[in-house]
Structures are given as C-alpha cells and as structure tokens.
C-alpha cells in the first residue's frame, strides 16, 4: 500500500519542528501542511478535537496528536534508523529527559522569556537549575543519544533553535559558555546536522515572530 | 540472573499505586518500600535526584523514575501480559489518553478538590469537560483497553480510587450517574479486578489522609 503521511504543523512551533526532524531522520516522505494558528483549519479541529493543536500526524487517514505520542508512533511504525536505543534502561533514560524537557525546561525558559522583573529573575534561576542537569547529561557526549542523534536530541532541539532567539530579544544570555560549555557545544553540533539545518526556520523571521508574541504577553 | 525489583512508593500516592498495578498485572515479584514523603529516605534522593519523588523502580540496581516512563520500562522489559496493544495506532491512542489523564484530568480534579468558591466552581467545570471526553472513550467498552485492562486503565485508575474519596470530603458529586454512566461502570469494573482490589488502600485511611492534605492547602 502506498503510504500517505501528512503533518499539520506551523512554521515556527518547536512541537511541529521536532516531528519534522523525526520524519526526516527516518527518511519518511510526507506532505507538510502549515496551519495558521490564529485561524485553525477544519482539518486540524477534526483531527485533534481534544486540543485543536499542532502537530498532528495523519498516516493513511488516521490522525495522531501530541508530539511525544507522535514520536513513539513514528518509532513503532518505522523501525529503521531508531530514535530510541534498544536497551530498556537506556530507552527509559531517553524518555526521562524528553519528559523533563517538556515538563520543566520548556516552561521555565518560556517564563524567563515572557516575564519581567522579579518573575523573570525567578524563572531564569529555575531555568538555569534545569539546564545544569542537561549540562551534566551531555558531559563527554556529542549528543544526548551518544554518538548519534536520538529522541532526547529531537525533543530538546528547540533549545538550539529558539534559545538564541529568546536571548537576542530579551538582551540577556541564559545558556552561557562558562556554565554550559557542553550544552553550547551540543547546540552547535545539533544545528549543523544536515537534516536539522535544512529545516531550521530563518533566524530573522523567528525574531519578528517571537518579539510579537512577547509583546502580546507583556501587554496582558 | 535472579531479578531484583524494588519499588519506592507511598501507601496513598496514585502514582505509586499505578506501578503496583502494572507489576501485578505482569506478575512480577517485587519488594515494596514505603517512603515517608515528609522525611524522604537517602535511597529515594539518590535514586531520583532530579525530582526526589516516588515512584522509583529499581531493577537489578538501576533506577527508573517518573511513572509514565516506568510504565514503558515495564512493558519493554517484560513482554508478557502486554499493557499496550500491538498495533502502533492503538498504542498511540492509549498513550494519548494516558497523557491526557495526567496533563488535564488530574490537575482539574485536584483543583476541584483543594480550591473553594469560584476557583473550585471553575475547576469542577473544567474537570467535567475533561471527564466527558473519557466518558465518550468508554462508551460500549468495558475498559479503556477494550475487554482487557491496559495502560490507560492503570494510568486513569486513580479516578476509581480517589474521586469517591474527594467527593465524600467536599460533599459534592463530580462523576454522577446522569452524565457519566460509562465512567461509573468502568470505575466499578476496574475496582473489582482481583489484583486491583487487593492493592486498594483502605477508604477510611484515604479520607483521613486527603482531608488533612485539603486542610493544609486551604490554610495556605
């Protein structure tokens, strides 16, 4: 059967981008449908009625939502170029850091980005504590997955992709050379991988997009 | 090699209890270590340095934290009595509802339990919207997993276990017969499964425990 793979995403969302990376790593051909999130398509609402959010993967007419669930689906469906190690313990370790990224690192960095004053300071402190744990994980390793990119790299890839954008907008360094040499080396290494590099949204466009998002949050 | 399986849990935490259920479903022998969460053991802090939370599974000296990660580890390590269906799409569906339970249902019901006044009313409204989605999933099915208990049943089992306790304490019905006939039938069915029943903490003890927890929150 000819496979039909569609991905509903937006051009700037890290949750959509991580799925782009996973599909590219697996070498899966897919149609990309960019959603305008201020005017969601009937298809998006129909395919993800619970959250009405991107990303949604539609595979042979069946839709799967939630990026971490989509990751596992991709891994279960196409076994080649595995995103997860074989060993159950190493698999659990990767899943632990994937979850830590979304549960802890992402909210703290997002707060550091959209808050001001004392709230921002607290968020930066929290972000730094979280990032220190990632720094430790990366010591002596090229990627979270070891020599090869794995699920934790894809799930945490937004750090490489967006933190420099956030830092430029708020005029403050969060991931600095002194505290985070391994993390910075990883960010650089990750961004240079061909399939990652080719799908990286333009920095200038991201600056405009996230500056506007920050302004909207601050105006609330 | 003789397997050594230890589970750090507390007697009342739904996150620990779901792992007890998973191990029992698989028929895995394990040593249970009940933590006093007001005075965490050095073992807990050592095994889960990031969160210092239960549950932690220690398998042949290696520790795995985060209940959803532990679920997957158990499934990957012991293949018999599968918690997840074979088909990747059905697997994704189960994982979607597991995640929805922890991300949406649990926080809304917890807020409905520990808040008062308008905040409580809003939380109850949100909880009911979330529960309606679960009700729909259960229509015509015995368990979320179909005829057999699966991962979503274990992950959502706290509903059967704790909602009646919460309802008794706040003197208000959340999961009522009129709106949630399938969910109530599932709660009953689930609670009657032998391995679930035998590990159910005593209702009276839960009432005392969660009444005290609620009082502490309200006093804040």
mmCIF file of C-alpha atoms in Angstrom, chain B residues 5-138:
data_model
loop_
_atom_site.group_PDB
_atom_site.id
_atom_site.type_symbol
_atom_site.label_atom_id
_atom_site.label_comp_id
_atom_site.label_asym_id
_atom_site.label_seq_id
_atom_site.Cartn_x
_atom_site.Cartn_y
_atom_site.Cartn_z
ATOM 1 C CA UNK B 5 12.920 -5.500 41.620
ATOM 2 C CA UNK B 6 12.205 -2.836 44.213
ATOM 3 C CA UNK B 7 9.530 -0.185 44.157
ATOM 4 C CA UNK B 8 9.789 3.005 46.194
ATOM 5 C CA UNK B 9 6.255 4.286 46.705
ATOM 6 C CA UNK B 10 3.946 5.675 49.356
ATOM 7 C CA UNK B 11 0.823 3.917 50.556
ATOM 8 C CA UNK B 12 -1.553 6.629 49.295
ATOM 9 C CA UNK B 13 0.004 8.070 46.120
ATOM 10 C CA UNK B 14 -1.825 7.235 42.893
ATOM 11 C CA UNK B 15 1.471 7.489 41.014
ATOM 12 C CA UNK B 16 2.965 4.684 43.086
ATOM 13 C CA UNK B 17 -0.213 2.640 43.039
ATOM 14 C CA UNK B 18 -0.381 2.598 39.235
ATOM 15 C CA UNK B 19 3.060 0.980 39.163
ATOM 16 C CA UNK B 20 1.989 -1.578 41.764
ATOM 17 C CA UNK B 21 -0.890 -2.462 39.432
ATOM 18 C CA UNK B 22 1.386 -2.704 36.387
ATOM 19 C CA UNK B 23 3.812 -5.026 38.200
ATOM 20 C CA UNK B 24 0.956 -7.174 39.493
ATOM 21 C CA UNK B 25 -0.597 -7.396 36.016
ATOM 22 C CA UNK B 26 2.741 -8.637 34.715
ATOM 23 C CA UNK B 27 3.116 -10.978 37.684
ATOM 24 C CA UNK B 28 6.500 -9.504 38.606
ATOM 25 C CA UNK B 29 7.733 -10.225 42.130
ATOM 26 C CA UNK B 30 8.999 -7.071 43.805
ATOM 27 C CA UNK B 31 9.906 -5.598 47.149
ATOM 28 C CA UNK B 32 7.821 -2.632 48.111
ATOM 29 C CA UNK B 33 9.446 0.164 50.103
ATOM 30 C CA UNK B 34 7.015 2.693 51.527
ATOM 31 C CA UNK B 35 8.518 6.161 51.733
ATOM 32 C CA UNK B 36 7.579 8.729 54.339
ATOM 33 C CA UNK B 37 7.294 11.718 51.995
ATOM 34 C CA UNK B 38 7.711 14.216 54.837
ATOM 35 C CA UNK B 39 11.087 12.641 55.539
ATOM 36 C CA UNK B 40 12.461 11.202 52.310
ATOM 37 C CA UNK B 41 14.980 8.389 52.556
ATOM 38 C CA UNK B 42 18.555 8.814 51.284
ATOM 39 C CA UNK B 43 17.749 5.958 48.876
ATOM 40 C CA UNK B 44 14.918 7.945 47.261
ATOM 41 C CA UNK B 45 17.038 11.082 46.921
ATOM 42 C CA UNK B 46 19.895 9.037 45.476
ATOM 43 C CA UNK B 47 17.696 7.124 43.022
ATOM 44 C CA UNK B 48 15.675 10.093 41.803
ATOM 45 C CA UNK B 49 17.991 13.084 42.269
ATOM 46 C CA UNK B 50 16.071 15.239 39.764
ATOM 47 C CA UNK B 51 12.601 15.090 41.315
ATOM 48 C CA UNK B 52 13.171 13.278 44.640
ATOM 49 C CA UNK B 53 9.701 11.820 44.172
ATOM 50 C CA UNK B 54 8.097 8.426 44.228
ATOM 51 C CA UNK B 55 7.576 6.156 42.413
ATOM 52 C CA UNK B 56 11.035 4.850 41.630
ATOM 53 C CA UNK B 57 11.531 1.369 40.221
ATOM 54 C CA UNK B 58 14.904 -0.204 40.971
ATOM 55 C CA UNK B 59 15.631 -3.132 38.689
ATOM 56 C CA UNK B 60 18.901 -5.005 39.232
ATOM 57 C CA UNK B 61 20.373 -1.864 40.765
ATOM 58 C CA UNK B 62 19.249 0.552 38.050
ATOM 59 C CA UNK B 63 16.633 3.118 38.958
ATOM 60 C CA UNK B 64 13.861 4.486 36.765
ATOM 61 C CA UNK B 65 11.738 7.489 37.761
ATOM 62 C CA UNK B 66 8.534 9.099 36.520
ATOM 63 C CA UNK B 67 5.535 6.789 36.472
ATOM 64 C CA UNK B 68 4.842 7.097 32.730
ATOM 65 C CA UNK B 69 8.484 6.293 31.987
ATOM 66 C CA UNK B 70 8.328 3.350 34.415
ATOM 67 C CA UNK B 71 5.209 2.031 32.640
ATOM 68 C CA UNK B 72 7.082 1.951 29.333
ATOM 69 C CA UNK B 73 10.122 0.372 31.006
ATOM 70 C CA UNK B 74 7.983 -2.391 32.491
ATOM 71 C CA UNK B 75 6.377 -3.006 29.105
ATOM 72 C CA UNK B 76 9.759 -3.047 27.326
ATOM 73 C CA UNK B 77 11.392 -5.311 29.914
ATOM 74 C CA UNK B 78 8.682 -7.896 30.488
ATOM 75 C CA UNK B 79 6.825 -8.532 27.236
ATOM 76 C CA UNK B 80 4.171 -10.939 28.547
ATOM 77 C CA UNK B 81 0.698 -9.695 29.554
ATOM 78 C CA UNK B 82 1.130 -6.587 27.410
ATOM 79 C CA UNK B 83 -0.135 -3.276 28.790
ATOM 80 C CA UNK B 84 -0.230 -1.755 25.301
ATOM 81 C CA UNK B 85 -1.852 -3.118 22.137
ATOM 82 C CA UNK B 86 0.406 -4.345 19.313
ATOM 83 C CA UNK B 87 -0.910 -2.005 16.631
ATOM 84 C CA UNK B 88 1.007 1.321 16.588
ATOM 85 C CA UNK B 89 -2.138 3.394 16.104
ATOM 86 C CA UNK B 90 -3.967 1.751 19.011
ATOM 87 C CA UNK B 91 -0.795 2.103 21.045
ATOM 88 C CA UNK B 92 -0.727 5.827 20.249
ATOM 89 C CA UNK B 93 -4.389 6.127 21.239
ATOM 90 C CA UNK B 94 -3.702 4.523 24.625
ATOM 91 C CA UNK B 95 -0.676 6.788 25.178
ATOM 92 C CA UNK B 96 -2.744 9.836 24.194
ATOM 93 C CA UNK B 97 -5.331 9.145 26.929
ATOM 94 C CA UNK B 98 -2.647 8.288 29.475
ATOM 95 C CA UNK B 99 -1.072 11.687 28.836
ATOM 96 C CA UNK B 100 -4.443 13.452 28.773
ATOM 97 C CA UNK B 101 -5.193 11.938 32.187
ATOM 98 C CA UNK B 102 -2.025 13.333 33.741
ATOM 99 C CA UNK B 103 -1.923 16.643 31.845
ATOM 100 C CA UNK B 104 -5.601 17.607 32.015
ATOM 101 C CA UNK B 105 -7.877 15.379 34.099
ATOM 102 C CA UNK B 106 -5.684 15.104 37.161
ATOM 103 C CA UNK B 107 -4.874 18.832 37.595
ATOM 104 C CA UNK B 108 -8.524 19.831 37.092
ATOM 105 C CA UNK B 109 -9.862 17.293 39.592
ATOM 106 C CA UNK B 110 -7.109 18.141 42.060
ATOM 107 C CA UNK B 111 -8.052 21.852 41.820
ATOM 108 C CA UNK B 112 -11.722 20.960 42.258
ATOM 109 C CA UNK B 113 -10.674 19.171 45.435
ATOM 110 C CA UNK B 114 -8.358 21.717 47.062
ATOM 111 C CA UNK B 115 -9.953 25.015 45.999
ATOM 112 C CA UNK B 116 -13.017 26.843 47.284
ATOM 113 C CA UNK B 117 -15.689 29.196 45.924
ATOM 114 C CA UNK B 118 -15.377 30.497 42.373
ATOM 115 C CA UNK B 119 -11.992 28.814 41.814
ATOM 116 C CA UNK B 120 -13.498 25.478 42.790
ATOM 117 C CA UNK B 121 -16.517 26.004 40.536
ATOM 118 C CA UNK B 122 -14.258 26.760 37.564
ATOM 119 C CA UNK B 123 -12.134 23.713 38.305
ATOM 120 C CA UNK B 124 -15.226 21.497 38.520
ATOM 121 C CA UNK B 125 -16.444 22.836 35.149
ATOM 122 C CA UNK B 126 -13.079 22.070 33.614
ATOM 123 C CA UNK B 127 -12.930 18.633 35.231
ATOM 124 C CA UNK B 128 -16.372 17.810 33.850
ATOM 125 C CA UNK B 129 -15.377 18.827 30.323
ATOM 126 C CA UNK B 130 -12.318 16.578 30.583
ATOM 127 C CA UNK B 131 -14.304 13.696 32.055
ATOM 128 C CA UNK B 132 -16.840 13.946 29.221
ATOM 129 C CA UNK B 133 -14.051 13.075 26.787
ATOM 130 C CA UNK B 134 -13.215 9.994 28.852
ATOM 131 C CA UNK B 135 -16.906 9.070 29.039
ATOM 132 C CA UNK B 136 -17.040 9.108 25.238
ATOM 133 C CA UNK B 137 -13.976 6.878 25.018
ATOM 134 C CA UNK B 138 -15.586 4.288 27.269
#
